[in-house]
Short mmCIF file of C-alpha atoms in Angstrom, two decimals:
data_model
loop_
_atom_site.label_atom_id
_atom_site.label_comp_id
_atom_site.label_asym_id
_atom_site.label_seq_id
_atom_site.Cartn_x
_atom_site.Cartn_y
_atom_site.Cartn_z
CA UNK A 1 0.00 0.00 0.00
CA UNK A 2 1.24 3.64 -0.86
CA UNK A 3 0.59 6.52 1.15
CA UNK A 4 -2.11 7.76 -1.37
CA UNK A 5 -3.77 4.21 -1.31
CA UNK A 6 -3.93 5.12 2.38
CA UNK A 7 -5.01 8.46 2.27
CA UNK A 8 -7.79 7.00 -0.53
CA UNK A 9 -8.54 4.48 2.23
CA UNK A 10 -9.25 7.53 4.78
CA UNK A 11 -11.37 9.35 2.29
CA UNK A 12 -13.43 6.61 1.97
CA UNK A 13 -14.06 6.82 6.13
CA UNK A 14 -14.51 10.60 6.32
CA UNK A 15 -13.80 12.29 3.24
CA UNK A 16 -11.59 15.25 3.46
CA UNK A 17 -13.64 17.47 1.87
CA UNK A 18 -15.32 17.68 5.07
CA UNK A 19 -12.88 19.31 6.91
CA UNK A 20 -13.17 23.15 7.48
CA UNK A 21 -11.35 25.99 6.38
CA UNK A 22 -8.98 26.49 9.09
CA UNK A 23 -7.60 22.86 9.43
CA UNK A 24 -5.23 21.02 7.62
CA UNK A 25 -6.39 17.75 6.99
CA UNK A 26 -4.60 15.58 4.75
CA UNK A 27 -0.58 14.16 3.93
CA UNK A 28 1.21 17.13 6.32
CA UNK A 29 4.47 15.51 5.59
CA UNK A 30 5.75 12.15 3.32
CA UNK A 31 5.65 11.46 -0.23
CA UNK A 32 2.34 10.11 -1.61
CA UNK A 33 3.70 6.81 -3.94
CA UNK A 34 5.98 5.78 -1.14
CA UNK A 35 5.41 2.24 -0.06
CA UNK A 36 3.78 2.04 3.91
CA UNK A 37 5.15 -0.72 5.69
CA UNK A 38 3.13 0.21 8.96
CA UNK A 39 0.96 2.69 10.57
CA UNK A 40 1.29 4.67 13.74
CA UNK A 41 -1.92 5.68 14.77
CA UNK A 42 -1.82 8.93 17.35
CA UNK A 43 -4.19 11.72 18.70
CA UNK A 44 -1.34 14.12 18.79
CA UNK A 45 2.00 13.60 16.67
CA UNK A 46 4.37 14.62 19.43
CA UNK A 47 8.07 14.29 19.13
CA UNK A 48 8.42 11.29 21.56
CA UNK A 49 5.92 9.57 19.31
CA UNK A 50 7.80 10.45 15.76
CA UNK A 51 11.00 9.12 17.95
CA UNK A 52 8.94 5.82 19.13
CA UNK A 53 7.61 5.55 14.98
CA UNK A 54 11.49 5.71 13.80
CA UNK A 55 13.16 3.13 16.67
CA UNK A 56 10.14 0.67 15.47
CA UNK A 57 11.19 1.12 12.01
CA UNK A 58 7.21 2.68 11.53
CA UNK A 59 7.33 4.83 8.23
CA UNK A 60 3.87 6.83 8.56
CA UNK A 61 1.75 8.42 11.38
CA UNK A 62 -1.88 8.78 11.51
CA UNK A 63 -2.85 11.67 14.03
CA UNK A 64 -6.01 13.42 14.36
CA UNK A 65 -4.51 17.06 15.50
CA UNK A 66 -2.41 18.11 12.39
CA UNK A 67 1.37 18.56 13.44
CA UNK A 68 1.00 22.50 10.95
CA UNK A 69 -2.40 24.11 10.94
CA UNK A 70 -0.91 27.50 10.07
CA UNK A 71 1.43 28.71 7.71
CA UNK A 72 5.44 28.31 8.61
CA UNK A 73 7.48 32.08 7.96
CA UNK A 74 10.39 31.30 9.30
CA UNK A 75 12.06 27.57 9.47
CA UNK A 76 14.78 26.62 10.77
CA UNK A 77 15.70 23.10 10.18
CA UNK A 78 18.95 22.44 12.73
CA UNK A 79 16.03 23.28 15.69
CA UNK A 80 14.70 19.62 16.74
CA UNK A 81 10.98 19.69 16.89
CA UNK A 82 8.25 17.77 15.12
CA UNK A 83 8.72 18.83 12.08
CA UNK A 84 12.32 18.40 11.30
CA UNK A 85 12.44 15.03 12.56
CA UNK A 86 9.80 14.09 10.69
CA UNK A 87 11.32 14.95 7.63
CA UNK A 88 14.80 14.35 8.78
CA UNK A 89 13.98 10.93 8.77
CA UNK A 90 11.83 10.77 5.95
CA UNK A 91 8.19 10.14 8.05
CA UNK A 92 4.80 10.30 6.21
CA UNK A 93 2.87 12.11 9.24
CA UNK A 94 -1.74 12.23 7.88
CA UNK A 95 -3.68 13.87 9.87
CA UNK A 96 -6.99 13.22 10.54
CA UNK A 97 -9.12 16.12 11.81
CA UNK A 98 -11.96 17.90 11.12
CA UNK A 99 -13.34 15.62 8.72
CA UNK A 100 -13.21 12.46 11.37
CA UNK A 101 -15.06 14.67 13.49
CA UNK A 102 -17.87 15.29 11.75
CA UNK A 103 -17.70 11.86 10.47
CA UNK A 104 -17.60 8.96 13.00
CA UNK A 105 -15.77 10.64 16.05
CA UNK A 106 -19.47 11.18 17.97
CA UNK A 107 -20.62 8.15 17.21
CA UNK A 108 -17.09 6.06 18.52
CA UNK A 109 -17.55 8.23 21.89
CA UNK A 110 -21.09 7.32 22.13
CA UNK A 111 -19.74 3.55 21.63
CA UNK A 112 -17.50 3.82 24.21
CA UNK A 113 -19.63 5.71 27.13
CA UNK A 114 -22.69 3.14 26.32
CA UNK A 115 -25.03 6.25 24.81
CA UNK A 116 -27.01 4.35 22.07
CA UNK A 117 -25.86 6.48 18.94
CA UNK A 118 -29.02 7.93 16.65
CA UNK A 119 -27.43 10.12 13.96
CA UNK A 120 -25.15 13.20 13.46
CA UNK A 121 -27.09 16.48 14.06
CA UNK A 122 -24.69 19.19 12.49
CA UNK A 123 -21.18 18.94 11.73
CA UNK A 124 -19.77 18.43 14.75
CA UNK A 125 -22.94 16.75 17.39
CA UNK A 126 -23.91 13.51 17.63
CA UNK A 127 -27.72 12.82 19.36
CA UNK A 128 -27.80 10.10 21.54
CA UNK A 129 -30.17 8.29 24.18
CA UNK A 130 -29.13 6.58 27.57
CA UNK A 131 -31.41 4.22 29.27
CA UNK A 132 -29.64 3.75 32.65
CA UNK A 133 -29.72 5.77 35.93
CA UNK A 134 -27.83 9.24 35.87
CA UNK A 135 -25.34 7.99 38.76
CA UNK A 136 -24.50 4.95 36.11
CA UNK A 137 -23.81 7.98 33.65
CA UNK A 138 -21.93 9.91 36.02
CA UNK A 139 -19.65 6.60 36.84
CA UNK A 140 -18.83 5.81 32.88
CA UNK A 141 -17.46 9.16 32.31
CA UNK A 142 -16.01 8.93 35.70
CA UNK A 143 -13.92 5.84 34.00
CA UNK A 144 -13.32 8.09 30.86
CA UNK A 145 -12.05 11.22 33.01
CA UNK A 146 -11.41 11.04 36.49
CA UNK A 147 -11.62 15.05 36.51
CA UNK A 148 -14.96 15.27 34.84
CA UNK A 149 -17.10 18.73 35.80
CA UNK A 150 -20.93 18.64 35.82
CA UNK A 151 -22.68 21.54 35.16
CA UNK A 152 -26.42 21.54 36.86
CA UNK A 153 -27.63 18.13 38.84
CA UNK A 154 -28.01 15.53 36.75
CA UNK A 155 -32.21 14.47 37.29
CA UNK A 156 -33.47 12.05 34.23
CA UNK A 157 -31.17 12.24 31.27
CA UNK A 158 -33.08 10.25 28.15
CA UNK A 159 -31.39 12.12 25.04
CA UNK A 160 -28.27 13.44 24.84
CA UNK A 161 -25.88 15.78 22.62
CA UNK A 162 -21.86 14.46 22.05
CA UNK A 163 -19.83 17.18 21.57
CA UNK A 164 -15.99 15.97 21.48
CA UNK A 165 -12.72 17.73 20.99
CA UNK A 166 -13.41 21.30 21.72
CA UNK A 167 -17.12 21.67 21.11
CA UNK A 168 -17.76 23.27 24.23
CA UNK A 169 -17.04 26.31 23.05
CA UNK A 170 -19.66 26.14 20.00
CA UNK A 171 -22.20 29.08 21.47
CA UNK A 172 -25.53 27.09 19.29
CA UNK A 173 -24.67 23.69 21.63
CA UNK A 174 -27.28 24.86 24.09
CA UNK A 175 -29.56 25.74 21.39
CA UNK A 176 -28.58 22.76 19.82
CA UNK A 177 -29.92 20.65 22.52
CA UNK A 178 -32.68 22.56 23.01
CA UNK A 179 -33.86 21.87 19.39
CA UNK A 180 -33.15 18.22 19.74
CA UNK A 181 -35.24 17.99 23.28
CA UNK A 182 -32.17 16.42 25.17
CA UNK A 183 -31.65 16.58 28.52
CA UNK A 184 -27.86 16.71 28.53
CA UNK A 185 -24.86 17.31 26.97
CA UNK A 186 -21.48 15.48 26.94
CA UNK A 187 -18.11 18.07 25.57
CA UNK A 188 -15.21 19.27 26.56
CA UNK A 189 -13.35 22.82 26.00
CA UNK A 190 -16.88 24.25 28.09
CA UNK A 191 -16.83 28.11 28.09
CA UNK A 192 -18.03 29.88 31.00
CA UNK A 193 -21.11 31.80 29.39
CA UNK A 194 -22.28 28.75 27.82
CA UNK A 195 -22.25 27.04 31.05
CA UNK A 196 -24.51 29.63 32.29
CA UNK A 197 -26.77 29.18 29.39
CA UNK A 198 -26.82 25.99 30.13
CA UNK A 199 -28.31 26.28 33.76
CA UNK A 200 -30.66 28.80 32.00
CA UNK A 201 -32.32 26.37 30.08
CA UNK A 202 -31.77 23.31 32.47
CA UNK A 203 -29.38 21.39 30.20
CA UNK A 204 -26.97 19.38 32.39
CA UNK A 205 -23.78 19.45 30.61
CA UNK A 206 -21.06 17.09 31.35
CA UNK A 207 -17.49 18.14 30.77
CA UNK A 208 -14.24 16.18 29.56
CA UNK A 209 -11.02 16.88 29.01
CA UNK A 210 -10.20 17.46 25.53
CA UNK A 211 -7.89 14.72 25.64
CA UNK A 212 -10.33 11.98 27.20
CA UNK A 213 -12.89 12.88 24.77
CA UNK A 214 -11.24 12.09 22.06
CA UNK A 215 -8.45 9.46 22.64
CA UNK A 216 -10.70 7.14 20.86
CA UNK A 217 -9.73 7.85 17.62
CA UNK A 218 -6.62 5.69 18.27
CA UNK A 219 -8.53 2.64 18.99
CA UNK A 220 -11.28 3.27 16.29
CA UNK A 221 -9.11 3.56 13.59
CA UNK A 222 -6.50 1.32 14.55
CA UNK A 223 -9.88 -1.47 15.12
CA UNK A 224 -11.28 -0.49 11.18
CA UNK A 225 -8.12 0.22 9.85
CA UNK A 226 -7.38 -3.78 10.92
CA UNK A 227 -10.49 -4.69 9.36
CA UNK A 228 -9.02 -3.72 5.75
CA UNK A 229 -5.61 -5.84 6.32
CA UNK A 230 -3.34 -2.27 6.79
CA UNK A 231 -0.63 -2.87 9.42
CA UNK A 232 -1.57 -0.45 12.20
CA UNK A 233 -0.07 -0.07 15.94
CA UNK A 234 -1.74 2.01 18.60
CA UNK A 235 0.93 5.00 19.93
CA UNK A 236 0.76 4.84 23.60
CA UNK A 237 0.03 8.36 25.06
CA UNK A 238 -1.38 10.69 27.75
CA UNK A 239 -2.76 13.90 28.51
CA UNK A 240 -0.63 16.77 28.70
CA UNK A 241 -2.05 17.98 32.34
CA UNK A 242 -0.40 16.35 35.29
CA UNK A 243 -2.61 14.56 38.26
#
């Protein structure tokens, strides 16, 4: 497989043509009719991860936060960072972004937190329904994020809204949910005046770490991207905030 067969394989998943404006979806570094002889699949491309992809004799990373999203002015190439290793050492680095997101990345939380997924409801929310009691709720993203902030008390929760990455700071979420009847909403990234809203209009909101809510994307693409024979290896990471 080439690194455009890959890419073609991606497309096919979440086409990039879905991504917005401001991100940079797509080959960020590698030459497209190079051979892939494995796949490091990462949220973030950091440099211990590029380092872990060359010792392991991996050739191309998969991330879902794009290692450029704005333009470079000045580069200096003896500076070690991300970028000059990566090409330094010849790595194909594909990121995965926007287009994931408004793809499959609410439905694989849903998946994971037990919500029963029921369809995408704009680019970036995904409606869902719970059946269980709101302390079983409470305990699963408990398990997700140990730090998780609830906004409101939690009464019957029926429907709910999946906002991941940094959705909470979307100002139509509340209205969002208020369209869609649901009780709650799941994010992270929660702004302070939309938390008020929230209470307004009696929308619990539960809040994640950016990280925790979307750390998924390793294991849902490494999990499909097995299902269609392509050599793929989880990177092993965590959050950037200290216990």
């Amino acid at each position: 497989m080439t690194v455009q067969e890959l890419i073609n394989v991606l497309n096919e998943m979440a086409p990039f043509e879905l991504a917005e404006d401001y991100d940079n979806s797509g080959l960020i570094t590698g030459i497209k009719n190079e051979s892939v002889n494995s796949v490091l699949v990462c949220l973030d491309a950091t440099l211990d991860i590029l380092k872990y992809a060359v010792q392991n004799n991996i050739n191309t990373v998969l991330t879902h936060h794009p290692l450029v999203f704005k333009a470079i002015k000045n580069f200096d190439g003896s500076e070690e960072n991300e970028l000059t290793f990566a090409l330094k050492n010849s790595l194909n680095i594909i990121a995965f972004h926007t287009n994931a997101d408004a793809v499959f990345m609410g439905k694989a939380f849903c998946d994971r937190a037990g919500l029963k997924y029921k369809e995408n409801i704009d680019k970036f929310g995904a409606l869902a329904t719970y059946d269980g009691k709101p302390s079983e709720l409470k305990k699963a993203l408990l398990n997700i994020d140990k730090n998780l902030k609830i906004v409101g008390i939690p009464g019957q929760i029926k429907k709910l809204l999946v906002y991941t990455g940094a959705g909470g700071r979307d100002e139509e979420i509340i209205d969002n949910a208020v369209r869609c009847n649901a009780d709650a909403i799941i994010t992270s990234e929660l702004k302070y005046n939309i938390a008020l809203n929230a209470v307004k209009k009696n929308i619990i909101v539960f809040e994640l770490g950016h990280y925790e809510s979307e750390i998924h994307f390793v294991d849902y693409l490494v999990k499909n991207l097995n299902l269609k024979n392509i050599p793929v290896i989880p990177a092993k990471s965590s959050s950037v905030y200290s216990d």
